[in-house]
PDB file of C-alpha atoms in Angstrom:
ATOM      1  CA  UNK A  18     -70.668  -2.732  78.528  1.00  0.00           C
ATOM      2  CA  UNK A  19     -68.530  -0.291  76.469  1.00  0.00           C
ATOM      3  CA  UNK A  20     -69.314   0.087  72.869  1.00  0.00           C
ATOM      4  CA  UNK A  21     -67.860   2.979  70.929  1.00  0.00           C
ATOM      5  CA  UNK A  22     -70.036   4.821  68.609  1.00  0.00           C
ATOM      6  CA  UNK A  23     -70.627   4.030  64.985  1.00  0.00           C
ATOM      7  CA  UNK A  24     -69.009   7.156  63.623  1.00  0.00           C
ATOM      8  CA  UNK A  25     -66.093   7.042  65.384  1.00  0.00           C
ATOM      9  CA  UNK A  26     -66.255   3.182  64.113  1.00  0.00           C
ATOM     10  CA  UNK A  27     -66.378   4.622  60.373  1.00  0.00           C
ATOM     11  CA  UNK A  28     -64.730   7.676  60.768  1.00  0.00           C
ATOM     12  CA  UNK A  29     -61.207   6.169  62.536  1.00  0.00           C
ATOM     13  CA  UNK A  30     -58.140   3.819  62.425  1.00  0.00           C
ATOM     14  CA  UNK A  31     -57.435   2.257  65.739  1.00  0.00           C
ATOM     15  CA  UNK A  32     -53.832   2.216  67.266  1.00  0.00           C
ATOM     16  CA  UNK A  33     -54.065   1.069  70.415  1.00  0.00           C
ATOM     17  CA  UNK A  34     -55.584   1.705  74.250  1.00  0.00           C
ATOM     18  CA  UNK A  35     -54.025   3.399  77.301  1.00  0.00           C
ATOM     19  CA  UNK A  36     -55.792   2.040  80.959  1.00  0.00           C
ATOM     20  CA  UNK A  37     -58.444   4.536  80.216  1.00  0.00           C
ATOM     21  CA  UNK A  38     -58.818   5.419  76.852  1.00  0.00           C
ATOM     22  CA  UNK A  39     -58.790   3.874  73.163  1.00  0.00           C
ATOM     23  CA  UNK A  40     -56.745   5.612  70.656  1.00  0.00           C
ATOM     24  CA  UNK A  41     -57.990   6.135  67.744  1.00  0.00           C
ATOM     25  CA  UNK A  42     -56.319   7.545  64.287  1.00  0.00           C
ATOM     26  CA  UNK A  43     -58.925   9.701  62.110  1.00  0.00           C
ATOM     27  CA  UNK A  44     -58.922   8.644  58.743  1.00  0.00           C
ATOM     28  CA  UNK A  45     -58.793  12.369  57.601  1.00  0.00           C
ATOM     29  CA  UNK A  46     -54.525  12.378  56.076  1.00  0.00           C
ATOM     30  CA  UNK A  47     -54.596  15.962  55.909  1.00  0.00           C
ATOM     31  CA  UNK A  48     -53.569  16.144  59.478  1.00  0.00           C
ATOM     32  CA  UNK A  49     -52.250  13.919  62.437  1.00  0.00           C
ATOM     33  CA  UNK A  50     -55.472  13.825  64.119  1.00  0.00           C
ATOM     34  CA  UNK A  51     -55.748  11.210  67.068  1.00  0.00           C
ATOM     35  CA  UNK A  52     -58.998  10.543  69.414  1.00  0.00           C
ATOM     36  CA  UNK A  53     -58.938   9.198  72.730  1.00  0.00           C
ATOM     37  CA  UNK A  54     -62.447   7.824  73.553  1.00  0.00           C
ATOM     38  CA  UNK A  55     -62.565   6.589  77.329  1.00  0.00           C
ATOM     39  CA  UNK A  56     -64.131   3.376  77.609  1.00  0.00           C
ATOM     40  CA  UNK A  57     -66.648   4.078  79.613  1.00  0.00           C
ATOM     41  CA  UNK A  58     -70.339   3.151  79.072  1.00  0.00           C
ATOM     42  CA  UNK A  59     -72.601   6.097  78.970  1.00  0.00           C
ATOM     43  CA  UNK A  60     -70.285   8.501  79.408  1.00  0.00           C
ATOM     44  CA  UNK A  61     -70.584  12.001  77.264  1.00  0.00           C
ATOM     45  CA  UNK A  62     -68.968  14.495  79.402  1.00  0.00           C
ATOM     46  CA  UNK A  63     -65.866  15.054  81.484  1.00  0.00           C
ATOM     47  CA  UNK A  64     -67.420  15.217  84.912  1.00  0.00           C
ATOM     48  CA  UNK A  65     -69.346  12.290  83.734  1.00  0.00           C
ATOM     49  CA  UNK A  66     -66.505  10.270  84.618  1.00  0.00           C
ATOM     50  CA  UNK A  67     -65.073   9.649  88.245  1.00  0.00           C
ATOM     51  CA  UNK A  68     -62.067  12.093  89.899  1.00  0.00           C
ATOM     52  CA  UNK A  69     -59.792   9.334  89.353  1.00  0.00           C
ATOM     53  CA  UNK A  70     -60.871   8.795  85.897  1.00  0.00           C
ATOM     54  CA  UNK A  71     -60.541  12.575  84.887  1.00  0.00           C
ATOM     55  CA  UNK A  72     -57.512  12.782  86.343  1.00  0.00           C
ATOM     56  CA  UNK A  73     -56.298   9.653  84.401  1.00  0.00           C
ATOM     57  CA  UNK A  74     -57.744  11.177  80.902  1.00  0.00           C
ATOM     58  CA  UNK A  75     -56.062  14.137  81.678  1.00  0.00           C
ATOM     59  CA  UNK A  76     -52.767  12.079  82.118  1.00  0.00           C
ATOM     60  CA  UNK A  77     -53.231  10.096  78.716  1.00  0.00           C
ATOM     61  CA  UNK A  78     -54.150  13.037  76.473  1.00  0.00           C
ATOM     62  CA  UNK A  79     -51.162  15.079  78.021  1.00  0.00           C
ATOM     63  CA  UNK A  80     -49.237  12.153  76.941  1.00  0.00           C
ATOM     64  CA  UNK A  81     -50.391  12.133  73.394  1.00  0.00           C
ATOM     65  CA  UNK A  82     -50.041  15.312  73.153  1.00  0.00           C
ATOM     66  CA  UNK A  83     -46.727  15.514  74.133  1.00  0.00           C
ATOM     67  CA  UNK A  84     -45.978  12.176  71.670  1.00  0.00           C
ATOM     68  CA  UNK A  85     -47.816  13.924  68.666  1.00  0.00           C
ATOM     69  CA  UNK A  86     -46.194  17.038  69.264  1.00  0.00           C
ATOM     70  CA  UNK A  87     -42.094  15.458  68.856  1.00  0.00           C
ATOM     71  CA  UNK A  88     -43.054  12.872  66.138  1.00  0.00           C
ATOM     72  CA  UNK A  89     -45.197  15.572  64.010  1.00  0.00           C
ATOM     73  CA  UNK A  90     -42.501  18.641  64.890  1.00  0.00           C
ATOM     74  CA  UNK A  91     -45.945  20.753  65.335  1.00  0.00           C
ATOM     75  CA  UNK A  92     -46.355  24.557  65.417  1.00  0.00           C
ATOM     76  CA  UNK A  93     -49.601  24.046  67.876  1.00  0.00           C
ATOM     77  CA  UNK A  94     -51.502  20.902  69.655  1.00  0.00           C
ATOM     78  CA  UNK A  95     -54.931  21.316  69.231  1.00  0.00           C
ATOM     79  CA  UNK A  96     -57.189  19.626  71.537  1.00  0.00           C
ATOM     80  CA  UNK A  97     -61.082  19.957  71.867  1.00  0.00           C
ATOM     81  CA  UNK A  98     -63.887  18.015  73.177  1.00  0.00           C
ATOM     82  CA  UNK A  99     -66.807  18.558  70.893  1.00  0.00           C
ATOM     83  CA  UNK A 100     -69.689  15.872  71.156  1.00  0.00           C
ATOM     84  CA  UNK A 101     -72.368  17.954  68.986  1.00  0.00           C
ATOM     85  CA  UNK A 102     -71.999  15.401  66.423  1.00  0.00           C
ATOM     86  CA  UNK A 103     -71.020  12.552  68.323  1.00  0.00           C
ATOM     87  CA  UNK A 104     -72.459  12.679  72.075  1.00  0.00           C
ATOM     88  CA  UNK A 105     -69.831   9.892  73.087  1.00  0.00           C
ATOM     89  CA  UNK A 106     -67.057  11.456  75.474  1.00  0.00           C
ATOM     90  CA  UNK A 107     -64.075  11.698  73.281  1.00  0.00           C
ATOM     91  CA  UNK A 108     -60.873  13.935  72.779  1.00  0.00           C
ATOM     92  CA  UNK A 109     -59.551  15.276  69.523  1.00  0.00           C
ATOM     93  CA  UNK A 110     -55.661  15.469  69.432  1.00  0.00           C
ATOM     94  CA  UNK A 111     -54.807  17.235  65.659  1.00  0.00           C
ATOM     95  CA  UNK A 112     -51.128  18.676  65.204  1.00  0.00           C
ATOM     96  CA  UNK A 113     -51.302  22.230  63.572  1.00  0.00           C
ATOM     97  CA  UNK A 114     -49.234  23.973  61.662  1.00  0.00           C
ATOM     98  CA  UNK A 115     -49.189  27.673  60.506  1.00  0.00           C
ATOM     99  CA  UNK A 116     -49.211  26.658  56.450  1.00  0.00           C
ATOM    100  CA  UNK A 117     -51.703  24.492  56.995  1.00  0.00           C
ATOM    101  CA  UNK A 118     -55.196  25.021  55.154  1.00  0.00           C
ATOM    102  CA  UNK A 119     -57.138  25.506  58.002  1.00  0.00           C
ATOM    103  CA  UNK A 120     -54.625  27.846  60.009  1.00  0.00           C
ATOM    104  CA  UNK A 121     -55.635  29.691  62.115  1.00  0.00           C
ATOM    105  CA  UNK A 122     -59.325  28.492  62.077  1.00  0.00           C
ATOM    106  CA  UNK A 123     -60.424  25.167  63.121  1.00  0.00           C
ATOM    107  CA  UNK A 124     -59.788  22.294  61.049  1.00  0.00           C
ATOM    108  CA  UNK A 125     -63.821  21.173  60.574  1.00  0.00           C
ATOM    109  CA  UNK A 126     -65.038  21.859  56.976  1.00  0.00           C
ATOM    110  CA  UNK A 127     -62.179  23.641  55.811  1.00  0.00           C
ATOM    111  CA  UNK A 128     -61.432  21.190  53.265  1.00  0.00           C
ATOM    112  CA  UNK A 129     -62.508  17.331  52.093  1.00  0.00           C
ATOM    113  CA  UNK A 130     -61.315  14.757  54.348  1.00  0.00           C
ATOM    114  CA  UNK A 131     -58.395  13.578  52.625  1.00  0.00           C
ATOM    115  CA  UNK A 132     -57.641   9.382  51.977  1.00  0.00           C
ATOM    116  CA  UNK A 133     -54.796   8.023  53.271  1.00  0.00           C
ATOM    117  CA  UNK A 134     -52.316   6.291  51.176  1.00  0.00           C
ATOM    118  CA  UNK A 135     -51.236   2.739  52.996  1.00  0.00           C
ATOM    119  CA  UNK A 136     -47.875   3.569  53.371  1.00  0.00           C
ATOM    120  CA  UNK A 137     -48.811   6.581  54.796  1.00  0.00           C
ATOM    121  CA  UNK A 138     -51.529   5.233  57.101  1.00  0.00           C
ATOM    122  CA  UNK A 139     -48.648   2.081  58.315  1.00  0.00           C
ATOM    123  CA  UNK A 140     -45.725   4.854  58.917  1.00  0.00           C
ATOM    124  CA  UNK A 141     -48.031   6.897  61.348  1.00  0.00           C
ATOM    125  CA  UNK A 142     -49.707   4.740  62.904  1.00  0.00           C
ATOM    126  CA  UNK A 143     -46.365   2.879  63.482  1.00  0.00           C
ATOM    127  CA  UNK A 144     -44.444   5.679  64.519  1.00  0.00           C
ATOM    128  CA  UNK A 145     -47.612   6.637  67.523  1.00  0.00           C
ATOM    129  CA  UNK A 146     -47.676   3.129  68.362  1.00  0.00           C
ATOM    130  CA  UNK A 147     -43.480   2.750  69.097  1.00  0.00           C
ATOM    131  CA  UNK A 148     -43.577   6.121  70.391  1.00  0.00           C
ATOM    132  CA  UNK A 149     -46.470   5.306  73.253  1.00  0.00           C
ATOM    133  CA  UNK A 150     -45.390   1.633  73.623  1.00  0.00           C
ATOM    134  CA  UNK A 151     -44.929   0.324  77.257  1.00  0.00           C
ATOM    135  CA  UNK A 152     -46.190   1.118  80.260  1.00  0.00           C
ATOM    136  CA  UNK A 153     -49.798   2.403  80.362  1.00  0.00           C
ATOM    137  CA  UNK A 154     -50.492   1.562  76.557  1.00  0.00           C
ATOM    138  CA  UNK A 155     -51.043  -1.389  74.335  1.00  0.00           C
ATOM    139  CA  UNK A 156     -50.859  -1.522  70.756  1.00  0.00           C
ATOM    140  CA  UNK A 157     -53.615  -2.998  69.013  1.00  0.00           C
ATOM    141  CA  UNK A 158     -53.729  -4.030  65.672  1.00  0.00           C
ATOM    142  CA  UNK A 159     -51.155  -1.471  63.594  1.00  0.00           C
ATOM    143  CA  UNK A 160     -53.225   0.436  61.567  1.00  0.00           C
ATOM    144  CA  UNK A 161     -56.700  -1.880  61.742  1.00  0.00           C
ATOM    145  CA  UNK A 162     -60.003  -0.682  60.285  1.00  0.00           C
ATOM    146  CA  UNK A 163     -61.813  -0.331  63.632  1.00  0.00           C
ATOM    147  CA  UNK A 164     -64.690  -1.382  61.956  1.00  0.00           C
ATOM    148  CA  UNK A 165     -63.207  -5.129  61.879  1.00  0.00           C
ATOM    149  CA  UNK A 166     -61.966  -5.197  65.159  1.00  0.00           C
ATOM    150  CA  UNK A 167     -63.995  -8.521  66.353  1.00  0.00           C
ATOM    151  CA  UNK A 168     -64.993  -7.952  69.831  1.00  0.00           C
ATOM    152  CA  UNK A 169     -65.708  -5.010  71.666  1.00  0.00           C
ATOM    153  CA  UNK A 170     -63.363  -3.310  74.500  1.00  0.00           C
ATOM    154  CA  UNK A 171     -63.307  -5.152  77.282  1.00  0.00           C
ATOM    155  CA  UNK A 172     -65.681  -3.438  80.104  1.00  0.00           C
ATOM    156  CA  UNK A 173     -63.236  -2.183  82.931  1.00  0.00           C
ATOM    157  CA  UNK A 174     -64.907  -1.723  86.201  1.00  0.00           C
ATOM    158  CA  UNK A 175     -64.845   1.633  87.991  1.00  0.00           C
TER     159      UNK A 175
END
């Protein structure tokens, strides 16, 4: 069964889950900084997942991408696959801009995470979730402390 890893738990907002993926809002407000985490069990690199899966990842992130890019009016779409922190397969999605603190350098320890204000946190998460609505996606609780989010992601057969 899927289970997503405790620091993405603690360290992210959920918005909402394509077929694949769940989408996840970082709780760091100095950027727009999404995370797609496919929910797969045991799954901690790309080719660990099937062609169609890949393929289907690759369709969602392009997607968010695409969505982060018009709502945040960014300079540059930054997205990475890490996993030397967390081994769990996921995607980072974080809107750049050229005044930004971190430009050009990557965004990781260049400064405090930064709290969001709740207005703040509702208008983003908002504006991702009406942007990605419909096909392919489903909103989940606007803006919801992943942490309280009940029961786990429902396991989805490959």
């Amino acid at each position: 069964m899927f289970s997503l890893d405790q620091r993405l738990r603690d360290d992210t907002f959920v918005v909402g889950r394509f077929s694949l993926s769940l989408l996840l809002l970082s709780r760091d407000a100095n950027y727009p900084w999404c995370i797609l985490v496919p929910e797969r069990e045991n799954t901690y690199e790309l080719y660990h997942l099937s062609d169609e899966d890949q393929q289907q990842l690759i369709r969602e992130s392009s997607r968010l991408a695409e969505v982060m890019d018009s709502i945040f009016d960014a300079d540059k779409m930054n997205i990475a696959t890490l996993g030397n922190q967390v081994a769990q397969l996921h995607l980072h999605h974080i809107a750049r801009y050229k005044d930004d603190l971190a430009w050009p350098g990557p965004v990781w320890g260049k400064q405090a995470a930064k709290e969001y204000e709740p207005e703040v946190l509702r208008s983003r998460v908002e504006k991702l979730a009406n942007a990605l609505a419909g096909e392919g996606f489903t909103v989940l609780t606007e803006g919801a402390d992943i942490r309280s989010v009940s029961a786990p992601a429902p396991k989805i057969d490959c």
